Each structure stands twice: as structure tokens, then as C-alpha cells.
């Protein structure tokens, strides 16, 4: 069984985020990007499935951009078998991103696509369900736990309050991964360097990106500060508040 | 102006809060333009249509009652095709995520995610979406029909909680193609501590940095006679069990005092704790969204503050 994991970089939220001159987009000049954390979980789940013998091949793919090579080599260092860098037109929203991955997945072929359940900027819907729609495949989101059984998978879908629903889904299909069964592994820098010297990235095309989201951002701004929080200076002040509230 | 369709959500025979939050909002939006507020119900939930009095009409589809990503999406698509609503509201929930984008994409309609604000705008609607973990609000204006994913807790549920006897109309839909099958529900595991009952919670986030440092929070909790709770990031890292998780996919808590240590305040976390009576946040990022819901905040390193508190408490 062959698994594709589409990877995407998102702004690191630890950074100070600012809106650019257009008033409609992030100012990306000074911010750091990192792998979407749910994509990392999707990759981990794919690698676990391979290690337990349920999958034979794990292919990662990403759109060409800053630091894409490093991200793809890191995925190879973690254990992915093949990494594809997609060049061509740059997708501008989740729909176009999904279209690019759908085009590449059709060329590559696979039994299962594991996508991160969401990302911090997917305004026009999450990647997995849009990708599945373009490919005409079934899709289940918010998945934590995947078991392969022949030509189907048994998955745990998380509901609210810790409740979980078990579903069976025929392959091929798409899953939106919320959490892998274990914390995503780490690839040491030395291993990434070694892979960079010994393996190369495959290339592919983003292809025809289609019409996209069908809606555009009118404006972007940080939420208005409610200003309701009283800012305290010290632990002592905080203890006073706790005394007032009868905690201590 | 057209009608507004609300895709109801239910679990174990009960409509979920998000259903009423969306109904209240839909009623308001439809009322302003003379459209109708329609509620879509699945399977046996039709028998509880009287709880959906806020809707002008209930549309019942004969799917299996138990949620199924595939058959529900097919039924919603059929309902949108049959009723051509100007707006379809779906919860930004585990279930809604499977439905909104596939239905909209298949019908060529725009879909807007993470909506915390919706208003009538010209011939269409204006949506406010929470992006970048709550650090940016993004406005999208749509002039034609659209599908929106509504964040839980954005609109008051009371506005949609009217009982009554809305007209119920059955809508025949195909069963889908059977590629996804529901097997069973798995109840949450039991726990030594039920954080939904705790009066005081010391909640830790990724800012605590490592499993070993959880001990600091435990010490503080002990000194304050509090219980330890956490964000999802801490559970996914394996530092605390799932039973301690607060938020969208964890537990909803309402303690007297909630102390958030190194928690950014992503919308999914706030969903579970924003109605705590007193919220105290300690975070090194002065722009962390947690400060928007907190009553008291300290913009500082959590280790320094906690250690100082522990010293003084001794
Ligand atoms: C479908 C779905 C469901 C989800 N359900 C939940 C849920 O139930 N509960 C939940 O919590 N999340 C949930 N999430 C995840 C959510 O989106 C966030 O990723 C998560 O809440 C982030 O956790 P955090 O605040 O601990 O980590 P981060 O967002 O990484 O924040 C860490 C914070 O610590 C601060 N910090 C770092 N070092 C220090 C220091 N020394 N002192 C003080 N502050 C410091 C940083 O400034 C930052 O603000 C869900 C996501 C999805 C997609």
C-alpha cells in the first residue's frame, strides 16, 4: 500500500504577525515558517503504518518555495521513501493547493492520502476534504488512529468531550489527521545532511490550479483587543488576586 | 434574498449546542431580509423537531441517524440543491469539517471557514474568520450563495433555543455509495480526576516546554488545592493524559479560577474554558490571544512567576 502525505509550511505563531500594505495579507518578510504541525502528525502516522508493515511506500510532496527542500529532506530523513517538489504556478488558497496536490496524486498514484486535519490559514476549507472532493474519494477528518485491514482502513475520529467514533473506509481514500498514535519523531540535523548528500528530490508539476476558492479576502487585521485583562506585574500581585477570590 | 439552511448536529440523541447557536444566528440573518430559516435534520432526530422552534421549517432526510461523513455530506448536498439557500451554516466541528468543504466544492460554491461573525452585506454576506490561531481576523465578502463553517461559542445558543412546531418536510436523498461505514462509539476513558468538576484549575500549555516541567504545575496546583488541566498540544506531546485536555476535542470546564500557563489561546482551546469565572493567563507573548479572554494577565516567563508564587506560598 502506498501513502501520500502532502506537506505545507505555515507561519510560526510564536512570531509577531503583521498585516502587509494591501491590508489583506500577512507581511511575510520577517516571519519564520514551519511545517504545519498536523502535517507532521500525518507523516508520523504514515511512517508508523510503514514500520508495522501495513504500508510499503510513503511519498511526501510539497509546493516549491522557501525552505521547501529542507522540509522535504527532513521528511526523507525521518523515513519517507520519496519526496516530490511541485513546481509551476503557485497556489493562492486551499482550493488551488488541493488542486495541485490532486494533480500530482493522480500522476503518482496511491491508496491512501494522509493530510493534516487543518492549518492556521485555511480560510476556504481544510485541505483533506477539498482534495478528496477533487479526486472523487471518501474522506474522514479529525482522525487519531489508523489501522489498515486489506482494502479498507479502520479509523478513530475524535468528537467533542473525548468521545471517539470508529469508522471503516474503503480505499483509496483521504484522511485528515489530527494526531498520530505517537508524538512525531525528530530528525537530527546530521541525518538530514546525510540524506541531502545521498538522496535527491523528485520533481513534479502543480498543473492547472483551477478557479480557486471562489471568494477573496476583503481585509485582515488583528482582533480588537478587548482590553479587559488587568495586567499584573508580579507573582505577589497575582497572589493578592487569588486571596481576593478565596483560593488561598 | 434566499433562505438560510442550518445543518443540525447531534450526538447520542441530543442536538448539540452548536445547532442552537447557528439557528439563532440564522433566524436573525434571515429575519433581516425576509428569508426563511431552515433546519436540516438526520434520521430519527426528526422526532425531536419540536426542539427546533427557532426554525421556520425543518427538512428531514432519511439517512441513518448515526453520523456518517459520507452519507451526511451527500444528504446536505441534496438539500442545498433542492432548496437553493443563500447561505448554509455548518458547525466548525469534527463533523462539520467532513461536510462543508465537500458540499461547497462539489456545487461550486465558496466555503468560508472558522467564522465567528456573519452579517448581511448587500446581496450577500460578510464573514469574519479567526485565522493564525486567533491572532488575525480575516473578512470575506460573498455576493452569491455560500457555505460557512461556524465556530462553536460565537453566537448565543439561547437565541436558537425556542421550542415550537415547525413544519416538517421529508426530503428523499440517495444513501451515498457506502464507502464509509460507522462501526461504534467509544466512550472517553475514566480518570482519577474529573476536571469538569474542579473549582480551580492550573492549566499548562506547550509553553511549559517538557514533560519534566509538568511537575512545576503540579506543585503549584497542590499549593492552591487545584487540579491540573492542559491544552491539546500537551496531550499530543504525551506529557499529560487526554482526560486533562480542555477544549474543542477535550472537555468543557467552568471552574471558579482558571490559571493558564504558557497557553496561546487558540480558538479550539478557548471553546473549552472561556466561561470560567476568573481567567488568569501567564504568557511571554504579549499578543497571545489568551489575554483577550483573561481577566488578569502577567506578560512574563511562567517559570519565574510560578517559582516565585511557590516560594511565597510556603
Ligand atoms: C479539530 C481540532 C481540535 C482541537 N481541539 C483542541 C482542544 O480540545 N484543546 C486545545 O487546547 N487545543 C485543541 N486544538 C489545538 C489548537 O488549535 C492549538 O494548537 C493548541 O490549543 C495549542 O496549544 P498551546 O496553547 O499549549 O500551544 P501553543 O499555541 O504553541 O502556545 C504556547 C504558548 O506558550 C507561550 N510560552 C512559551 N514559553 C513560555 C514561557 N516560558 N512562559 C510563558 N509562556 C510561554 C508562547 O508564547 C505561546 O503563546 C485542536 C485543533 C484542531 C484542529
Coordinates of C-alpha atoms in Angstrom, one line a residue, chain B residues 16-300:
Chain B
X16 CA -25.6 19.8 20.3
X17 CA -25.2 23.5 21.4
X18 CA -23.7 24.5 18.0
X19 CA -27.1 23.7 16.5
X20 CA -28.9 26.3 18.5
X21 CA -26.1 28.8 18.2
X22 CA -26.4 28.5 14.4
X23 CA -30.2 28.6 14.5
X24 CA -30.3 31.8 16.5
X25 CA -27.9 33.5 14.1
X26 CA -29.7 32.1 11.0
X27 CA -33.0 33.4 12.3
X28 CA -31.5 36.9 12.8
X29 CA -29.9 37.0 9.4
X30 CA -33.0 35.6 7.6
X31 CA -35.3 37.9 9.5
X32 CA -33.5 41.0 8.3
X33 CA -34.1 40.1 4.7
X34 CA -37.4 38.2 4.7
X35 CA -35.9 34.8 4.1
X36 CA -36.7 31.6 6.0
X37 CA -34.6 29.8 8.5
X38 CA -34.5 26.1 7.6
X39 CA -33.1 23.3 9.8
X40 CA -31.8 20.1 8.3
X41 CA -32.2 17.0 10.5
X42 CA -31.0 13.5 10.0
X43 CA -32.7 10.1 10.6
X44 CA -34.6 9.8 13.8
X45 CA -33.7 13.3 15.0
X46 CA -36.8 14.2 13.0
X47 CA -38.8 13.1 16.1
X48 CA -37.2 16.0 18.1
X49 CA -38.2 18.7 15.6
X50 CA -40.2 20.4 18.3
X51 CA -36.8 21.5 19.8
X52 CA -36.1 23.4 16.7
X53 CA -38.8 26.0 17.1
X54 CA -36.4 28.7 16.0
X55 CA -36.6 27.4 12.5
X56 CA -39.4 28.3 10.1
X57 CA -39.3 24.8 8.7
X58 CA -37.5 21.5 9.3
X59 CA -36.2 19.4 6.4
X60 CA -35.8 15.8 7.4
X61 CA -33.6 13.4 5.4
X62 CA -33.9 9.7 5.9
X63 CA -30.2 8.9 6.4
X64 CA -29.1 6.6 9.2
X65 CA -29.3 8.5 12.5
X66 CA -25.7 7.9 13.5
X67 CA -23.4 10.4 11.9
X68 CA -21.6 9.2 8.8
X69 CA -19.2 11.6 6.9
X70 CA -20.2 10.3 3.5
X71 CA -23.9 9.9 3.7
X72 CA -24.4 13.1 5.7
X73 CA -22.4 15.1 3.1
X74 CA -24.4 13.5 0.3
X75 CA -27.7 14.4 2.1
X76 CA -26.6 18.0 2.7
X77 CA -25.6 18.4 -0.9
X78 CA -29.0 17.1 -2.0
X79 CA -30.7 19.6 0.4
X80 CA -28.7 22.5 -0.8
X81 CA -29.5 21.6 -4.4
X82 CA -33.3 21.2 -3.6
X83 CA -33.7 24.4 -1.5
X84 CA -31.0 26.7 -3.0
X85 CA -30.4 28.6 0.3
X86 CA -28.4 31.8 0.0
X87 CA -26.4 30.6 3.0
X88 CA -25.7 27.1 4.5
X89 CA -24.4 27.0 8.1
X90 CA -22.4 24.0 9.2
X91 CA -20.6 23.7 12.6
X92 CA -16.8 24.2 12.5
X93 CA -16.7 20.8 14.4
X94 CA -15.3 17.4 13.8
X95 CA -18.4 16.5 11.9
X96 CA -18.9 19.8 10.1
X97 CA -15.4 19.6 8.7
X98 CA -16.3 16.5 6.7
X99 CA -19.4 18.2 5.2
X100 CA -18.9 21.9 4.5
X101 CA -16.0 21.9 2.0
X102 CA -17.0 18.8 0.0
X103 CA -20.6 20.1 -0.4
X104 CA -19.5 23.6 -1.4
X105 CA -16.7 22.4 -3.6
X106 CA -18.9 19.8 -5.4
X107 CA -21.6 22.5 -6.0
X108 CA -19.1 25.2 -7.0
X109 CA -20.0 27.4 -4.0
X110 CA -17.5 29.3 -1.9
X111 CA -16.9 28.0 1.6
X112 CA -15.7 30.2 4.5
X113 CA -14.0 28.5 7.5
X114 CA -13.7 29.4 11.2
X115 CA -16.5 32.0 11.1
X116 CA -17.0 33.9 14.4
X117 CA -19.0 36.7 12.8
X118 CA -21.6 36.8 10.0
X119 CA -23.6 39.8 8.8
X120 CA -25.9 40.6 5.8
X121 CA -23.9 42.6 3.3
X122 CA -25.5 43.9 0.1
X123 CA -26.9 40.9 -1.8
X124 CA -24.8 38.5 0.2
X125 CA -22.9 38.1 3.5
X126 CA -19.8 39.3 5.2
X127 CA -17.9 36.7 7.2
X128 CA -15.2 37.2 9.9
X129 CA -12.9 34.2 10.2
X130 CA -10.4 33.5 13.0
X131 CA -7.1 32.7 11.5
X132 CA -3.5 32.1 12.7
X133 CA -4.5 30.6 16.0
X134 CA -6.8 33.6 16.8
X135 CA -4.1 36.2 16.0
X136 CA -5.8 37.6 12.9
X137 CA -9.4 38.2 11.9
X138 CA -10.0 37.9 8.2
X139 CA -13.0 39.4 6.5
X140 CA -14.5 37.7 3.4
X141 CA -17.5 39.2 1.5
X142 CA -19.5 36.9 -0.7
X143 CA -22.2 38.2 -3.0
X144 CA -23.8 34.9 -4.1
X145 CA -24.7 31.7 -2.2
X146 CA -22.1 30.3 0.2
X147 CA -21.4 27.7 2.8
X148 CA -19.9 28.8 6.2
X149 CA -18.3 26.8 9.0
X150 CA -19.3 28.4 12.3
X151 CA -17.0 28.3 15.3
X152 CA -18.7 27.0 18.5
X153 CA -19.4 29.6 21.1
X154 CA -19.5 32.5 18.6
X155 CA -23.3 33.2 18.9
X156 CA -25.6 32.7 21.9
X157 CA -27.4 29.4 22.0
X158 CA -30.3 30.9 23.8
X159 CA -31.3 32.8 20.7
X160 CA -31.9 29.5 18.9
X161 CA -33.5 27.6 21.8
X162 CA -37.2 28.0 21.2
X163 CA -39.5 25.1 21.2
X164 CA -42.4 25.1 18.8
X165 CA -43.9 23.1 16.0
X166 CA -42.1 24.0 12.8
X167 CA -43.5 22.4 9.6
X168 CA -41.5 19.2 8.8
X169 CA -40.8 18.3 5.3
X170 CA -39.3 15.0 4.2
X171 CA -36.6 15.1 1.5
X172 CA -35.7 12.0 -0.3
X173 CA -31.9 11.6 -0.7
X174 CA -29.7 8.8 -2.0
X175 CA -27.9 6.8 0.6
X176 CA -24.4 7.7 -0.7
X177 CA -22.1 5.0 -2.1
X178 CA -21.4 3.1 1.1
X179 CA -17.6 3.6 1.2
X180 CA -17.7 4.8 4.8
X181 CA -19.3 2.7 7.5
X182 CA -20.0 3.7 11.1
X183 CA -18.8 1.0 13.5
X184 CA -19.2 2.2 17.1
X185 CA -18.9 5.0 19.6
X186 CA -16.0 4.7 22.1
X187 CA -16.7 6.5 25.4
X188 CA -14.0 8.6 26.9
X189 CA -11.8 6.7 29.3
X190 CA -12.4 7.3 33.0
X191 CA -10.0 9.4 35.1
X192 CA -8.8 9.8 38.6
X193 CA -9.8 13.5 38.4
X194 CA -12.8 14.9 36.7
X195 CA -11.6 18.4 35.6
X196 CA -15.2 19.5 34.7
X197 CA -15.9 19.4 38.4
X198 CA -12.8 21.2 39.6
X199 CA -13.2 24.6 41.3
X200 CA -9.7 25.7 40.5
X201 CA -7.6 24.6 37.5
X202 CA -3.9 25.1 36.8
X203 CA -3.7 24.6 33.1
X204 CA -0.5 24.1 31.2
X205 CA 0.3 24.6 27.5
X206 CA 3.2 23.9 25.2
X207 CA 5.0 26.8 26.9
X208 CA 5.9 24.5 29.8
X209 CA 8.5 23.1 27.4
X210 CA 8.9 19.5 28.6
X211 CA 7.3 16.6 30.4
X212 CA 9.7 17.0 33.3
X213 CA 8.5 20.6 34.0
X214 CA 4.8 19.5 34.4
X215 CA 5.9 18.9 38.0
X216 CA 6.1 22.6 38.5
X217 CA 2.4 23.0 37.6
X218 CA 1.6 20.0 39.8
X219 CA 3.3 21.7 42.7
X220 CA 1.5 24.9 42.2
X221 CA -1.8 23.1 41.9
X222 CA -1.1 21.3 45.1
X223 CA -0.4 24.6 46.9
X224 CA -3.6 26.1 45.5
X225 CA -5.7 22.9 46.1
X226 CA -6.3 22.9 42.4
X227 CA -6.3 20.3 39.7
X228 CA -4.0 20.2 36.7
X229 CA -5.5 20.6 33.2
X230 CA -3.8 21.2 29.8
X231 CA -4.1 22.2 26.2
X232 CA -4.2 19.7 23.4
X233 CA -0.5 20.3 22.5
X234 CA 0.5 18.9 25.9
X235 CA -1.6 15.8 25.3
X236 CA -0.3 15.2 21.8
X237 CA 3.2 15.5 23.2
X238 CA 2.4 12.8 25.7
X239 CA 3.0 14.9 28.7
X240 CA -0.4 14.5 30.3
X241 CA -3.4 12.2 29.6
X242 CA -6.3 13.1 27.4
X243 CA -8.6 13.2 30.4
X244 CA -6.9 16.5 31.4
X245 CA -7.4 18.2 28.0
X246 CA -9.6 21.3 27.8
X247 CA -11.1 22.5 24.6
X248 CA -12.9 21.6 21.4
X249 CA -11.8 17.9 21.3
X250 CA -11.4 17.8 25.0
X251 CA -13.6 18.8 27.9
X252 CA -15.6 22.0 28.6
X253 CA -14.7 23.4 32.0
X254 CA -16.2 26.2 34.1
X255 CA -14.1 26.5 37.2
X256 CA -14.1 29.5 39.5
X257 CA -10.5 30.2 38.7
X258 CA -8.5 29.0 35.6
X259 CA -4.8 29.7 35.5
X260 CA -3.4 29.3 32.0
X261 CA 0.4 28.8 32.0
X262 CA 2.0 29.0 28.5
X263 CA -1.2 28.5 26.6
X264 CA -1.6 30.7 23.5
X265 CA -5.4 30.7 23.5
X266 CA -6.2 29.1 20.1
X267 CA -9.9 29.2 19.3
X268 CA -10.1 25.4 19.9
X269 CA -8.8 25.9 23.4
X270 CA -10.9 28.9 24.3
X271 CA -14.0 27.0 23.3
X272 CA -13.5 24.8 26.4
X273 CA -12.7 27.4 29.1
X274 CA -13.8 30.9 28.2
X275 CA -16.8 30.8 30.5
X276 CA -14.6 30.2 33.6
X277 CA -15.5 32.9 36.3
X278 CA -11.9 34.2 36.6
X279 CA -9.2 33.5 34.0
X280 CA -5.6 34.3 34.8
X281 CA -3.0 34.0 32.0
X282 CA 0.8 33.9 32.2
X283 CA 2.5 34.2 28.8
X284 CA 5.7 35.6 27.4
X285 CA 3.9 36.7 24.2
X286 CA 2.0 40.0 24.9
X287 CA -0.1 39.4 21.8
X288 CA -1.2 35.9 22.8
X289 CA -5.0 35.6 22.2
X290 CA -5.4 34.1 25.7
X291 CA -5.1 37.7 27.1
X292 CA -8.3 38.7 25.2
X293 CA -10.4 36.3 27.3
X294 CA -8.3 36.6 30.5
X295 CA -9.4 38.8 33.4
X296 CA -5.9 39.0 34.7
X297 CA -2.6 38.6 32.9
X298 CA 1.1 38.5 33.5
X299 CA 3.3 39.0 30.5
X300 CA 6.3 37.1 31.8

